[in-house]
Coordinates of C-alpha atoms in Angstrom, one line a residue:
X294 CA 32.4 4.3 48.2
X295 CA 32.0 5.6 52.2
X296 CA 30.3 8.8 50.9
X297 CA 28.0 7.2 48.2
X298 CA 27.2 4.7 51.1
X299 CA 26.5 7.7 53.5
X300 CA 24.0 9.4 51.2
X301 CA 22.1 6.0 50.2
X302 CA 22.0 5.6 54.2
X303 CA 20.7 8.8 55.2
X304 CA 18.1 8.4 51.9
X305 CA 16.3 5.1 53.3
X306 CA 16.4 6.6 57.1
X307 CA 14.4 9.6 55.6
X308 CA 12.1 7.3 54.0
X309 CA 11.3 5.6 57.5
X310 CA 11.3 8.7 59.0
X311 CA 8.3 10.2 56.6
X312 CA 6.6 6.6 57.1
X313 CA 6.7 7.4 61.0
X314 CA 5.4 11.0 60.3
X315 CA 2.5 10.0 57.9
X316 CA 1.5 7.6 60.5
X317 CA 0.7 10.4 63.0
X318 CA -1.6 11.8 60.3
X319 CA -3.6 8.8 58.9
X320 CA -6.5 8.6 61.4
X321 CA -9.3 8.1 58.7
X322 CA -10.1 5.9 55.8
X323 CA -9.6 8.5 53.3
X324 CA -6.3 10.2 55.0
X325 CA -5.0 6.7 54.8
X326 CA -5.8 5.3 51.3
X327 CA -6.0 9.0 49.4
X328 CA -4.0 11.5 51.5
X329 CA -7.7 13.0 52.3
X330 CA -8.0 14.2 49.0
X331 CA -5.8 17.3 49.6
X332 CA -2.8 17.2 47.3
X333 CA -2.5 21.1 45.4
X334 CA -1.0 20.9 42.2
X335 CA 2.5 20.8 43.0
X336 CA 2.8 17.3 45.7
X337 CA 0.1 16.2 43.1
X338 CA 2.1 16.7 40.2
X339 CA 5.5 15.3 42.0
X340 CA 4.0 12.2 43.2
X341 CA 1.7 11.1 40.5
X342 CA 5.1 11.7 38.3
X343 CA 7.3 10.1 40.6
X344 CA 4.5 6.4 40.4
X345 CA 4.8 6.0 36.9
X346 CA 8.4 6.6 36.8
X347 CA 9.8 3.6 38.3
X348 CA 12.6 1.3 38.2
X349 CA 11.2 -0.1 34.3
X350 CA 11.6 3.5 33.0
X351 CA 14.9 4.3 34.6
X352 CA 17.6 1.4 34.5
X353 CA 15.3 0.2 31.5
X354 CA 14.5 3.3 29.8
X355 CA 18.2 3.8 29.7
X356 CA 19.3 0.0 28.8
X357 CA 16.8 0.8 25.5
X358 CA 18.5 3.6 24.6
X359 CA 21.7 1.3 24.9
X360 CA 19.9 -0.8 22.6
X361 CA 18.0 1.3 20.0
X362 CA 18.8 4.9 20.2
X363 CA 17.3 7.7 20.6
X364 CA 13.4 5.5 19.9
X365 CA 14.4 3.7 23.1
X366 CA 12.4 6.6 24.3
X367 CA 9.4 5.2 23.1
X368 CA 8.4 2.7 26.0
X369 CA 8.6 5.8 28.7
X370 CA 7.1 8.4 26.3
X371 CA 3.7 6.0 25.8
X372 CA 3.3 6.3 29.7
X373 CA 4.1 10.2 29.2
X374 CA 0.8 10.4 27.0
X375 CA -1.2 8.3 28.8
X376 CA -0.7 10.3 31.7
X377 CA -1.8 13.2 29.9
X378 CA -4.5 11.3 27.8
X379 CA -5.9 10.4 31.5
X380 CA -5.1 14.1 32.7
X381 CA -6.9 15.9 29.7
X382 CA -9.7 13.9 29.4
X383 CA -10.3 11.6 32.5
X384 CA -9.1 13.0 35.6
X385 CA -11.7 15.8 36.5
X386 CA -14.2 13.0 36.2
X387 CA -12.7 10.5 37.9
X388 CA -11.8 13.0 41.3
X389 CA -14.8 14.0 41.3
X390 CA -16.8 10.0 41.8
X391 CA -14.7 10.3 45.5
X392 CA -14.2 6.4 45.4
X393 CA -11.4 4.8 46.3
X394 CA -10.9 1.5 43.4
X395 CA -11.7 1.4 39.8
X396 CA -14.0 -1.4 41.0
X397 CA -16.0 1.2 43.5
X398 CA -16.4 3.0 39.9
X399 CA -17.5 0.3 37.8
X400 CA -20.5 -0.1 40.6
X401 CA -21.5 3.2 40.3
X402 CA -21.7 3.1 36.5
X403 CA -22.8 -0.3 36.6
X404 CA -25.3 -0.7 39.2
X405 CA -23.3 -2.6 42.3
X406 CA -22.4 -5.9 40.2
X407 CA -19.3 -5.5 38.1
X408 CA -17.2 -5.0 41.5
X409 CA -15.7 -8.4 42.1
X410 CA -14.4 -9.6 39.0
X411 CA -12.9 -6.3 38.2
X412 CA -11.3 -6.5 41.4
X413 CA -9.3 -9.9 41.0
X414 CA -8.6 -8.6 37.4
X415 CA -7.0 -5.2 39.0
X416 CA -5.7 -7.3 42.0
X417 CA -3.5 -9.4 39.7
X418 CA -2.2 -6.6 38.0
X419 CA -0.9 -4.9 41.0
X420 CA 0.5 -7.4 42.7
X421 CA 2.5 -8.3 39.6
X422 CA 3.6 -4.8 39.2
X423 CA 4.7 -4.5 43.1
X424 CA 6.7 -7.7 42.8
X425 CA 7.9 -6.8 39.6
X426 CA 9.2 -3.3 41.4
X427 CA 10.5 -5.0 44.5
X428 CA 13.1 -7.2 42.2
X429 CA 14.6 -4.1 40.6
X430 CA 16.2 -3.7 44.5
X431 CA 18.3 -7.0 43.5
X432 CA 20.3 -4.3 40.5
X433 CA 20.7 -1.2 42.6
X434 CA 21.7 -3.5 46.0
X435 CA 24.1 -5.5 44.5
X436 CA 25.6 -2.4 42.5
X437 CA 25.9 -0.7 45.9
X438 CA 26.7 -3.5 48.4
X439 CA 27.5 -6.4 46.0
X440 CA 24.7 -7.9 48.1
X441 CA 22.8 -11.2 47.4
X442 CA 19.9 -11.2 45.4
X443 CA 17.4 -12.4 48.1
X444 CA 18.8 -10.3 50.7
X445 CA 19.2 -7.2 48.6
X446 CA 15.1 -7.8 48.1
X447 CA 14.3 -7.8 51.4
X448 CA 16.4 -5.1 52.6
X449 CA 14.6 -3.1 49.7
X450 CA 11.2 -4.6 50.2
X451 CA 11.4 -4.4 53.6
X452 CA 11.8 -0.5 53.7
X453 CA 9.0 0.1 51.9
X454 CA 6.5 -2.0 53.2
X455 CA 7.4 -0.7 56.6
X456 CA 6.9 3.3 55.7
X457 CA 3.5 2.4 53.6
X458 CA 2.6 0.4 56.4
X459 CA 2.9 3.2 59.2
X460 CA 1.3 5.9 57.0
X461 CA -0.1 4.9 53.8
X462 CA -1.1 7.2 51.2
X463 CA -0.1 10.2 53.5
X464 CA 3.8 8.5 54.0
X465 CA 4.0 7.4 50.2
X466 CA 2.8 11.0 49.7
X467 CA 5.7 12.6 51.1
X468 CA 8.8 9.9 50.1
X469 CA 7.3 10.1 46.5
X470 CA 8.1 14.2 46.7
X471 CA 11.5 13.4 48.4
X472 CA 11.8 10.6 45.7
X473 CA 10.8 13.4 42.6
X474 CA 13.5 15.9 43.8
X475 CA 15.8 13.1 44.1
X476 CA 15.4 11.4 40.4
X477 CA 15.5 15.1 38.6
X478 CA 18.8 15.7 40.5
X479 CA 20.4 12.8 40.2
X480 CA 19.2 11.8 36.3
X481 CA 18.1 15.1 34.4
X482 CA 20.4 17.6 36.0
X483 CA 23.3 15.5 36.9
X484 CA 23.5 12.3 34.7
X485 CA 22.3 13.3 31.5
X486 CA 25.0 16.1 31.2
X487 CA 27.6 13.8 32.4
X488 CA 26.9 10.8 30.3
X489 CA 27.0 13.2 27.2
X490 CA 30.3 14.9 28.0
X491 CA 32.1 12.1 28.8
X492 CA 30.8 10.2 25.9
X493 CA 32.8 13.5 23.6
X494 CA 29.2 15.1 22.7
X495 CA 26.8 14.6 20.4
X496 CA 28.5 14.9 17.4
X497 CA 31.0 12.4 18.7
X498 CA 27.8 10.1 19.7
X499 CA 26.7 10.4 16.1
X500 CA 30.2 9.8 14.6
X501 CA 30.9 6.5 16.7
X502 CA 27.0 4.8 16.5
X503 CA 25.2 4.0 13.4
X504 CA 23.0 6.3 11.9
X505 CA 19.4 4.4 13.2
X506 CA 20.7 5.2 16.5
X507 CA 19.4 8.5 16.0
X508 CA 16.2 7.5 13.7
X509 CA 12.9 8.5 15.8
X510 CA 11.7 5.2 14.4
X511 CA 14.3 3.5 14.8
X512 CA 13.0 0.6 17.3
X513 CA 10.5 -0.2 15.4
X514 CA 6.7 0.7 14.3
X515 CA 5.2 -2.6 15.6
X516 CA 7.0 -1.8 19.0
X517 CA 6.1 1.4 19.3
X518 CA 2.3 0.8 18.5
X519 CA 2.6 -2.4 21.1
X520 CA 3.9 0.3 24.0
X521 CA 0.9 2.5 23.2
X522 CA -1.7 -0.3 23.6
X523 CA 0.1 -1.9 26.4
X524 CA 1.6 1.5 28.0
X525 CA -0.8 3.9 27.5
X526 CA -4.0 2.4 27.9
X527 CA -2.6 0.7 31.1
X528 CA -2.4 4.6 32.4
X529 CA -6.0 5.4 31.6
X530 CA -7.3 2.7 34.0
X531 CA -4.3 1.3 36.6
X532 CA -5.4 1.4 39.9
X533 CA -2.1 2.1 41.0
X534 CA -2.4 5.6 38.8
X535 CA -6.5 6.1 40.0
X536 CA -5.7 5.7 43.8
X537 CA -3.2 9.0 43.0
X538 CA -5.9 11.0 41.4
X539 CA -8.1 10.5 44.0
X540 CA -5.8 12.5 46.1
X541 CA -6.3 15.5 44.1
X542 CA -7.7 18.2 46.2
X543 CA -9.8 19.1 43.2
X544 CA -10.8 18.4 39.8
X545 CA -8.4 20.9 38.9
X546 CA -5.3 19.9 40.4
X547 CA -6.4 16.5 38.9
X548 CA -6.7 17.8 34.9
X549 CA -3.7 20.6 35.4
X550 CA -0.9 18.2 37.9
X551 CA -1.4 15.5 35.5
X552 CA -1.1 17.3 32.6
X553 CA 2.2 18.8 34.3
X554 CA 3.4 15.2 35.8
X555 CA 2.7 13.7 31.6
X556 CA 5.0 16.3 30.4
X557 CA 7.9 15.4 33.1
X558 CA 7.5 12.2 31.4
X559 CA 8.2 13.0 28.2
X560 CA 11.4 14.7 29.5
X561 CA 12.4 12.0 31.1
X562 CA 12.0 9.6 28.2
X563 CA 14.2 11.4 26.2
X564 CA 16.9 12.1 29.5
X565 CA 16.5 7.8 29.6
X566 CA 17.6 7.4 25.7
X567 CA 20.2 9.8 26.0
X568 CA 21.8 8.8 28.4
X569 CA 21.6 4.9 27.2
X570 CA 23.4 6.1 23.8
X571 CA 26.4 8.0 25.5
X572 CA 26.9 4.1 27.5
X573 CA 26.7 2.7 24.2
X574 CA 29.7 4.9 23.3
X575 CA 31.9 4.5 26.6
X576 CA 30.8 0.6 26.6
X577 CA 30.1 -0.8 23.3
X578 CA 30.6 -4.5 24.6
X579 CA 27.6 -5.2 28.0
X580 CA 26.4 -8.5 27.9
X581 CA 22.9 -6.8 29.1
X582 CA 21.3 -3.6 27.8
X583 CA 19.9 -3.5 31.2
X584 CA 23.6 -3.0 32.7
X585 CA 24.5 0.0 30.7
X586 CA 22.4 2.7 33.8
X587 CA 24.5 0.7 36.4
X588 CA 27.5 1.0 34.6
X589 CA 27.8 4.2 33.8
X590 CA 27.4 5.4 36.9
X591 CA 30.0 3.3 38.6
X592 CA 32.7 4.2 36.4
X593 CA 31.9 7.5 35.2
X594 CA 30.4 9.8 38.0
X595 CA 32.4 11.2 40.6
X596 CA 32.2 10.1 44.5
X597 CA 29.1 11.9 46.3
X598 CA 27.5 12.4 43.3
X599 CA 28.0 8.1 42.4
X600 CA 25.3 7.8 45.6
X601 CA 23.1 10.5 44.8
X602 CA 22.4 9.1 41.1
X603 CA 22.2 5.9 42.9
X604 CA 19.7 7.2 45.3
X605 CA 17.8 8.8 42.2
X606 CA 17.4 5.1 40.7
X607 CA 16.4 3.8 44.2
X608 CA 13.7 6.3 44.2
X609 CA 12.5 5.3 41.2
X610 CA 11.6 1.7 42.1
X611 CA 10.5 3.0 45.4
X612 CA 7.9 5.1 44.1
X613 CA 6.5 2.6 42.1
X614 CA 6.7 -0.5 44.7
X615 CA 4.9 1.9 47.4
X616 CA 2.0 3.1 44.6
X617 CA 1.6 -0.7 44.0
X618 CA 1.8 -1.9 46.8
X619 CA -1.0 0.1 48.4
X620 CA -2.8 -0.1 45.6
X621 CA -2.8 -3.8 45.4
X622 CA -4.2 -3.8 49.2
X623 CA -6.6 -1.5 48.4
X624 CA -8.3 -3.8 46.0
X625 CA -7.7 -6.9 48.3
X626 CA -9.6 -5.4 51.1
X627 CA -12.2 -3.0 49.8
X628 CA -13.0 -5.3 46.2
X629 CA -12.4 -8.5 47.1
X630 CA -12.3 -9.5 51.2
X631 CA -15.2 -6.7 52.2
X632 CA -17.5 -8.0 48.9
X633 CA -17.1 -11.6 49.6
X634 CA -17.3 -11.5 53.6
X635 CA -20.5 -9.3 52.8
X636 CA -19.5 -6.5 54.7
X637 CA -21.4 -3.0 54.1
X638 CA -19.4 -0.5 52.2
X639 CA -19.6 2.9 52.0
X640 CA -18.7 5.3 49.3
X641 CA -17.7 8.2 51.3
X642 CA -14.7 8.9 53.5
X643 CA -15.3 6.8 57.1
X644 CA -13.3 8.2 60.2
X645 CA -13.8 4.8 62.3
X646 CA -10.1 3.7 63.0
X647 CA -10.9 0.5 62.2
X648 CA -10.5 0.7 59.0
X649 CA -7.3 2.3 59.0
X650 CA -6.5 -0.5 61.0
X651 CA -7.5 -3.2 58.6
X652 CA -5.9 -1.7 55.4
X653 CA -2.7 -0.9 56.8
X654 CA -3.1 -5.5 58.0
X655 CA -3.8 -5.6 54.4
X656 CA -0.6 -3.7 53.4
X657 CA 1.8 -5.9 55.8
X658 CA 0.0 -9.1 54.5
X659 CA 0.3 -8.1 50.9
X660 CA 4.0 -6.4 51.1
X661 CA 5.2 -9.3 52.4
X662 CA 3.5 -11.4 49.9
X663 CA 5.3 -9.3 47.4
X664 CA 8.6 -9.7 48.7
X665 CA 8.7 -13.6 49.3
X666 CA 7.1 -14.1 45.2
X667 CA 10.0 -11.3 44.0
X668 CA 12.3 -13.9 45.8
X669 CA 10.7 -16.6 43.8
X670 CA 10.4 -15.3 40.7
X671 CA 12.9 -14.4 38.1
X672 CA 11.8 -13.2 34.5
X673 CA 10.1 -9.6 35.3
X674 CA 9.8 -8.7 31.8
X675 CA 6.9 -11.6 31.4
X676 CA 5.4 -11.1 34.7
X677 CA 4.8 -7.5 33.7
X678 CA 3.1 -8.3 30.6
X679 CA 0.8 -10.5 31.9
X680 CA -0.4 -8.2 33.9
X681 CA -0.3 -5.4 31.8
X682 CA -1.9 -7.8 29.3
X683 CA -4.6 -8.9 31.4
X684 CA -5.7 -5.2 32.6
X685 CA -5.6 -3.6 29.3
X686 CA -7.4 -6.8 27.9
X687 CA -9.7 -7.1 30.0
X688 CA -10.9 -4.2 31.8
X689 CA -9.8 -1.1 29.0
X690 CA -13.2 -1.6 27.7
X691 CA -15.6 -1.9 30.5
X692 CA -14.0 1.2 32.2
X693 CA -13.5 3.6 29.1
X694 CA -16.9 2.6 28.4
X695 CA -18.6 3.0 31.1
X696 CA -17.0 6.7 31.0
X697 CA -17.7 7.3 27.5
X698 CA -21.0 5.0 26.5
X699 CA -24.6 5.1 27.8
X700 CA -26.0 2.6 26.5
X701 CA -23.1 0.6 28.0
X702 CA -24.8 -2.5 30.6
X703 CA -23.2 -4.4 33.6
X704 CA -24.2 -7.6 31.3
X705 CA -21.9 -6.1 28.6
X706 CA -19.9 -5.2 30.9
X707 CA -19.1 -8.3 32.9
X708 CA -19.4 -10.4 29.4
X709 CA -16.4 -7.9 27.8
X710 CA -14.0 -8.6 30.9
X711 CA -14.4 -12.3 31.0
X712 CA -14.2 -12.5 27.2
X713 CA -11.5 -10.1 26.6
X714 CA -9.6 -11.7 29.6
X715 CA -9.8 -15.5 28.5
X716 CA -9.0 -14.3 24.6
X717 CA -5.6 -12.6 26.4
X718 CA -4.7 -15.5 28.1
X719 CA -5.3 -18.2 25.1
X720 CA -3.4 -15.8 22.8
X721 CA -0.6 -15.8 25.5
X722 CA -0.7 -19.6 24.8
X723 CA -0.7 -19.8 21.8
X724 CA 1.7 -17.3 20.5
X725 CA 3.5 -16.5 23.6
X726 CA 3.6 -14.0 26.3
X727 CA 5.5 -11.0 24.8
X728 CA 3.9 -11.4 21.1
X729 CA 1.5 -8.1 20.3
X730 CA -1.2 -10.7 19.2
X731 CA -2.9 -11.2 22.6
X732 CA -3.4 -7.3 23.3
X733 CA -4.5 -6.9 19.6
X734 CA -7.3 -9.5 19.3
X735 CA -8.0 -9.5 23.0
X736 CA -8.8 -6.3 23.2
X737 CA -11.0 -6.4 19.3
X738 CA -12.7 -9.6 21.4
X739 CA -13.4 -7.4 24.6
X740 CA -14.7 -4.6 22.7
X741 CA -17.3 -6.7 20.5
X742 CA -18.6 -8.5 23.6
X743 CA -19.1 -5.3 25.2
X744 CA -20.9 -3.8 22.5
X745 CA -23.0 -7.0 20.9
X746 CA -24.1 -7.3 24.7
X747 CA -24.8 -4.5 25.8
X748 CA -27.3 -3.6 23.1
X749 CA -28.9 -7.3 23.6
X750 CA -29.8 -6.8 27.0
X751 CA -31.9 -3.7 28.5
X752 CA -30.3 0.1 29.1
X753 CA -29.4 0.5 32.4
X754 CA -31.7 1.2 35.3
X755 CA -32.4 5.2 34.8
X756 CA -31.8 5.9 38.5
X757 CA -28.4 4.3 38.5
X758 CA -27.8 6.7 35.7
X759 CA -29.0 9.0 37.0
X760 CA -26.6 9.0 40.2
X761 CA -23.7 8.5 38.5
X762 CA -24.3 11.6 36.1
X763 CA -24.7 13.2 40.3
X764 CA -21.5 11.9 41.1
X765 CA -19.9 12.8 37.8
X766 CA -20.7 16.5 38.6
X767 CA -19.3 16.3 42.5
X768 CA -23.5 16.7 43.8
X769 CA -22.7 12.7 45.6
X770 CA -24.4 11.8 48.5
X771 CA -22.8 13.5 51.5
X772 CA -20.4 11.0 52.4
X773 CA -18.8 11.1 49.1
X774 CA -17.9 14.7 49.8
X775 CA -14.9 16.9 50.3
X776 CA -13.6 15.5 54.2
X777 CA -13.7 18.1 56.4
X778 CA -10.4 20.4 56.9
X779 CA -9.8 19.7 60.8
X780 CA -7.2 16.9 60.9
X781 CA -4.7 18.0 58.0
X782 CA -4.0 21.4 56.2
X783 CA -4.0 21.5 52.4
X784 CA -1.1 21.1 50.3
X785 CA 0.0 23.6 48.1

């Protein structure tokens, strides 16, 4: 294992090395928290691919195609289109507002009061997801290292908190490109064709499974439509997936990367199930689906290239920790601690070091938050849905509405999140956390409220309107726009 030990090794010094670089480049609010808003197509495409891919789709995109097949594909493949739903339809839009939350949005749209409690909402839901990436460190540590769980999380989380610390958006940036190359080496180009040799082929695969392994249904048509509402509407209003398209250099790169990125899901969704089913064939007998991506490698891949696929599932919950991670400080400090100590806000792209200053304090505070509740905490799958639950539930409406609805009202509004998120939590309750019941009727309960609301209380103010259609076009007050080109060259 020396050489597999050497690669992982020279991996996480490059990652502290690109944190120490992107440090020398964040000077300004908007280099920190959005890269500047320079990212061409191709670091846009790599990174905003490399966020949504993380450790969920990899070591469990693989241990559901252990389990189901081929349609273990499904989970990963509902991010896929709702990257591209948010790509086609959203993303020129939303890089052109040049805000940096979903919250700052919903204030714009809304008329300044819809910020808070769509903050806590969003808030929640990335710190779930962080800690929720921080505890896949615990499979890939101990596969390496046979490390302790605990340890192996703060040797992982450490790592990233560090290099997200140093340079924010700018670092995360730059290991998420790193981290790209590095997954489609080690899974598409090496794995995949591995796994499917050594498992005799395909028609060897079909000879030894049963036949719903290869049924594109095959998981199930109540699953499937639970992974869209969960999966796909979570990627048309994350804040974790937003903060990347405000790095777009243009509206563009925005509609085009992510349309590019969506389709690199889709690959990857089926590489995932493949993959899974060739384990199923060399080991019919895990005691966990989630084992098969672990085990496969350890016994099938030769040495080098053992620590490279390795490194490739590192990256994967790296890239997703780091999005959440700064993500979830984001929100702390600009939607929650800046709203409630009443400080003023702008909308535009502040150079005062100051406030680099106090969001990379909010990125220590919350990373090591993170890291000591992964320690606590030990069944990811329901942390993840409550706070996939709880976004979808309660803020789907509100946003998509706000994009897509005039006569939509910050009274409608406000009334659809509250509503939709109390009906999530009480389904939760009553039917328990990982039935499709609470995403259903919460989000039928959200969407009334909204609606019923909104038409009972009067239109919104027509200069608030009347700016955000400004804003909507990229004509925003000058603050919100393009930064100037002195500190950082664009990326192409």
């Amino acid at each position: 294992m020396a050489v597999d030990y050497a690669v992982i090794a020279v991996y996480l010094a490059g990652m502290l090395a690109m944190g120490w670089w992107g440090m020398r480049r964040a000077k300004s609010k908007s280099e920190f928290l959005v890269a500047g808003r320079r990212l061409g197509p191709f670091m846009y495409s790599g990174t905003m691919a490399a966020i949504v891919l993380g450790g969920a789709s990899t070591i469990g995109g693989v241990g559901l195609g252990y389990k189901h097949g081929l349609s273990g594909a499904w989970m990963v493949f509902t991010i896929g289109l709702g990257l591209l739903a948010l790509s086609v339809f959203f993303s020129a839009r939303i890089a052109r507002l040049k805000v940096y939350t979903v919250s700052d949005m919903l204030d714009l749209r809304y008329g300044g009061r819809a910020g808070l409690i769509t903050g806590i909402v969003m808030w929640a839901y990335t710190l779930m997801l962080a800690v929720t990436s921080t505890i896949a460190y615990a499979t890939i540590f101990d596969v390496l290292f046979d490390m302790n769980r605990t340890l192996a999380i703060i040797l992982g989380g450490s790592i990233v908190v560090a290099y997200s610390t140093l340079g924010g958006m700018w670092s995360i940036t730059l290991t998420d490109m790193v981290q790209f190359v590095v997954k489609t080496i080690g899974v598409l180009i090496l794995l995949l064709p591995i796994a499917v040799i050594k498992a005799g082929g395909f028609a060897e695969m079909k000879a030894q499974l049963p036949a719903d392994y290869f049924a594109p249904l095959g998981i199930g048509g109540e699953t499937i439509f639970t992974y869209v509402l969960i999966y796909t509407f979570g990627m048309l209003i994350g804040q974790d997936i937003w903060q990347r398209v405000f790095t777009a250099r243009n509206d563009k790169v925005a509609r085009w990367g992510g349309t590019v990125a969506g389709t690199y899901c889709l690959v990857y969704a089926l590489a995932g199930a493949v993959i899974g089913t060739a384990a199923k064939v060399l080991f019919p007998n895990l005691a966990s689906a989630d084992d098969a991506f672990a085990t496969i490698v350890k016994a099938e891949l030769p040495m080098g290239v053992r620590g490279l696929v390795l490194a490739a599932a590192l990256a994967a919950v790296m890239s997703t920790s780091s999005g959440a991670l700064i993500a979830c400080a984001t929100v702390a400090n600009n939607d929650i601690w800046q709203r409630l100590r009443g400080a003023s806000r702008t909308s535009g792209d502040d150079v005062d070091h100051d406030e680099v200053k106090g969001n990379r304090a909010f990125i220590l505070v919350m990373g090591v938050g993170v890291i000591l509740i992964a320690i606590a905490l030990n069944n990811v799958i329901e942390a993840l849905t409550v706070a996939y639950n709880l976004l979808v539930g309660g803020l789907l409406v509100p946003i998509l509405g706000g994009l897509l609805w005039r006569r939509g009202t910050v009274h409608g509004a406000l009334a659809s999140v509250a509503v939709g998120g109390l009906a999530v939590v009480g389904l939760m309750a009553a039917y328990g956390i990982l039935a499709t019941e609470p995403i259903k009727y919460g989000l039928l309960a959200s969407l009334v409220t909204y609606v019923v609301v909104s038409l009972a209380t009067p239109p919104t103010d027509e200069a608030i309107l009347a700016n955000w259609r400004e804003r909507l076009a990229g004509r925003g007050p000058e603050g919100a726009q393009e930064p100037a080109a002195e500190s950082v060259p664009a990326t192409h």
